[in-house]
Amino acid sequence: MQSEESTGEADASHANPRIRDMAQQDVGSAVAVAGHPIHAMLVHFPIALVICTLGADGMYWITADPFWVQVGLWGAGAAFAFGLLASAAGTVELLAVPGIRVRVASWNHAIAAITLIAMIGANFGLRMTAPEAILPHGLLLSLLSAVLTALAGWHGGKLVFDHGVGLIISTKH
């Protein structure tokens, strides 16, 4: 099993002096309100709404009640809107804070999150234009969105818990 240091990830004890220098760069939040990073505050909404949309699809599959079609439409739409807001804040953090940019986990998280936003947008678009296709296509998009949510969340968690990204307001901005 490889350790984090052997992956080339920025770490203060890494053998490469350039990587050690990168590990010393600031990873504090550049986009915060009253000391709270905006990206970290916003990501909970699309996460919860993706899971709620999946739940609504499951209930529609079980009951065939058109109420769940509307719940899924609103859930997917709100997940997409909040996902766009969270991704805008996350993109500013990624581009504005050099200590975040140099970490591999940041780019993994960004790619997974961008893919997730595209999937949620496709799910919302399907529900807007072809509600009769929710079973099976909307349900499959909801399942894939839940999997991508877990993947993006895993990498986001690595950034916070392993690298301390976005825990404090940056002092260098």
Coordinates of C-alpha atoms in Angstrom, one line a residue:
M1 CA 0.0 0.0 0.0
Q2 CA 1.4 3.4 -1.0
S3 CA 1.7 6.1 1.5
E4 CA 0.5 9.7 0.7
E5 CA 4.1 10.9 0.5
S6 CA 5.0 8.4 -2.3
T7 CA 2.2 9.7 -4.6
G8 CA 3.9 13.0 -5.2
E9 CA 1.2 14.9 -3.1
A10 CA 2.5 18.1 -1.5
D11 CA 3.8 17.2 2.0
A12 CA 6.2 18.9 4.3
S13 CA 8.3 15.8 4.7
H14 CA 8.5 14.9 1.0
A15 CA 12.0 14.0 -0.3
N16 CA 11.7 16.5 -3.2
P17 CA 12.5 20.0 -2.0
R18 CA 10.1 21.6 -4.6
I19 CA 7.2 19.5 -3.3
R20 CA 8.2 20.5 0.3
D21 CA 8.0 24.1 -0.8
M22 CA 4.6 23.6 -2.3
A23 CA 3.4 22.0 0.8
Q24 CA 4.2 25.2 2.7
Q25 CA 1.9 27.3 0.6
D26 CA -1.3 28.7 2.0
V27 CA -4.4 26.5 1.9
G28 CA -6.7 28.9 3.7
S29 CA -10.0 29.9 2.2
A30 CA -10.0 32.9 -0.1
V31 CA -13.8 33.0 -0.4
A32 CA -15.4 33.2 3.1
V33 CA -18.2 35.0 5.0
A34 CA -17.6 35.7 8.7
G35 CA -14.7 33.2 8.7
H36 CA -16.7 30.4 7.1
P37 CA -15.6 29.1 3.6
I38 CA -18.5 29.6 1.2
H39 CA -17.8 26.4 -0.8
A40 CA -17.9 24.3 2.3
M41 CA -21.2 25.9 3.3
L42 CA -22.8 25.4 -0.1
V43 CA -21.8 21.8 -1.0
H44 CA -24.2 20.3 1.5
F45 CA -27.2 21.4 -0.5
P46 CA -26.5 19.7 -3.8
I47 CA -25.3 16.6 -2.0
A48 CA -28.6 16.3 0.0
L49 CA -30.7 17.2 -3.1
V50 CA -29.0 14.5 -5.3
I51 CA -29.9 11.9 -2.7
C52 CA -33.5 13.3 -2.3
T53 CA -33.9 13.1 -6.1
L54 CA -32.8 9.4 -6.0
G55 CA -35.3 8.8 -3.2
A56 CA -38.1 10.5 -5.2
D57 CA -37.3 8.3 -8.2
G58 CA -37.4 5.2 -6.0
M59 CA -40.8 6.3 -4.6
Y60 CA -42.1 6.9 -8.1
W61 CA -40.9 3.5 -9.2
I62 CA -42.7 1.9 -6.2
T63 CA -45.9 3.9 -6.1
A64 CA -46.3 5.3 -9.7
D65 CA -47.6 8.5 -8.0
P66 CA -47.0 11.6 -10.3
F67 CA -46.3 13.6 -7.1
W68 CA -42.8 12.0 -7.0
V69 CA -42.2 13.1 -10.6
Q70 CA -42.6 16.7 -9.4
V71 CA -40.5 16.1 -6.3
G72 CA -37.7 14.7 -8.5
L73 CA -38.0 17.6 -10.9
W74 CA -37.6 20.2 -8.1
G75 CA -34.9 18.1 -6.4
A76 CA -32.8 17.8 -9.6
G77 CA -33.4 21.5 -10.4
A78 CA -32.4 22.7 -7.0
A79 CA -29.4 20.3 -6.9
F80 CA -28.2 21.7 -10.3
A81 CA -28.6 25.3 -9.1
F82 CA -26.9 24.8 -5.8
G83 CA -24.2 22.7 -7.6
L84 CA -23.5 25.6 -9.9
L85 CA -23.2 28.0 -6.9
A86 CA -20.9 25.6 -5.0
S87 CA -18.8 24.9 -8.0
A88 CA -18.3 28.7 -8.7
A89 CA -17.1 29.2 -5.1
G90 CA -14.9 26.1 -5.4
T91 CA -13.4 27.2 -8.7
V92 CA -12.5 30.6 -7.2
E93 CA -10.8 28.8 -4.3
L94 CA -8.9 26.5 -6.7
L95 CA -7.7 29.3 -8.9
A96 CA -7.0 31.9 -6.1
V97 CA -5.1 29.8 -3.6
P98 CA -1.8 28.4 -4.8
G99 CA -1.6 25.9 -1.9
I100 CA -4.9 24.3 -3.1
R101 CA -3.9 24.4 -6.8
V102 CA -0.8 22.3 -6.3
R103 CA -2.6 19.4 -4.6
V104 CA -3.5 16.4 -6.8
A105 CA -6.6 15.8 -4.6
S106 CA -7.9 19.3 -5.6
W107 CA -7.9 18.4 -9.3
N108 CA -9.4 15.0 -8.6
H109 CA -12.2 16.7 -6.6
A110 CA -12.7 19.3 -9.3
I111 CA -13.0 16.8 -12.1
A112 CA -15.4 14.6 -10.2
A113 CA -17.5 17.6 -9.2
I114 CA -17.7 19.0 -12.7
T115 CA -18.7 15.6 -14.0
L116 CA -21.3 15.5 -11.3
I117 CA -22.7 18.9 -12.2
A118 CA -23.0 17.8 -15.8
M119 CA -24.8 14.6 -14.7
I120 CA -27.2 16.6 -12.5
G121 CA -27.9 19.0 -15.4
A122 CA -28.7 16.1 -17.7
N123 CA -31.0 14.7 -15.1
F124 CA -32.8 18.0 -14.7
G125 CA -33.0 18.5 -18.4
L126 CA -34.5 15.0 -18.9
R127 CA -37.1 15.8 -16.3
M128 CA -38.0 19.1 -17.9
T129 CA -38.3 17.7 -21.4
A130 CA -39.3 14.1 -21.1
P131 CA -40.9 13.3 -17.7
E132 CA -42.2 10.0 -19.1
A133 CA -38.5 8.8 -19.4
I134 CA -37.8 9.1 -15.7
L135 CA -38.1 5.3 -15.5
P136 CA -35.6 4.0 -16.3
H137 CA -33.4 6.9 -17.6
G138 CA -34.0 9.4 -14.8
L139 CA -33.5 6.7 -12.2
L140 CA -30.2 5.7 -13.8
L141 CA -29.0 9.3 -13.9
S142 CA -29.9 9.7 -10.3
L143 CA -28.0 6.6 -9.4
L144 CA -24.9 7.7 -11.3
S145 CA -25.3 11.2 -9.7
A146 CA -25.3 9.6 -6.2
V147 CA -22.1 7.6 -7.1
L148 CA -20.4 10.7 -8.4
T149 CA -21.5 12.6 -5.3
A150 CA -19.7 10.0 -3.2
L151 CA -16.6 10.2 -5.4
A152 CA -16.5 14.0 -5.3
G153 CA -17.2 14.0 -1.6
W154 CA -14.4 11.5 -1.0
H155 CA -11.9 13.8 -2.7
G156 CA -13.3 16.9 -1.0
G157 CA -13.0 15.1 2.3
K158 CA -9.3 14.3 1.6
L159 CA -8.7 18.0 1.0
V160 CA -10.2 19.0 4.3
F161 CA -9.1 16.2 6.5
D162 CA -5.7 15.2 5.0
H163 CA -4.6 18.6 3.8
G164 CA -6.5 21.1 5.9
V165 CA -7.8 22.9 2.8
G166 CA -10.3 25.7 3.4
L167 CA -10.4 25.5 7.2
I168 CA -9.3 29.0 7.8
I169 CA -9.4 32.3 6.0
S170 CA -6.3 32.9 4.0
T171 CA -3.9 35.5 5.6
K172 CA -2.2 36.0 2.2
H173 CA -5.1 37.5 0.3

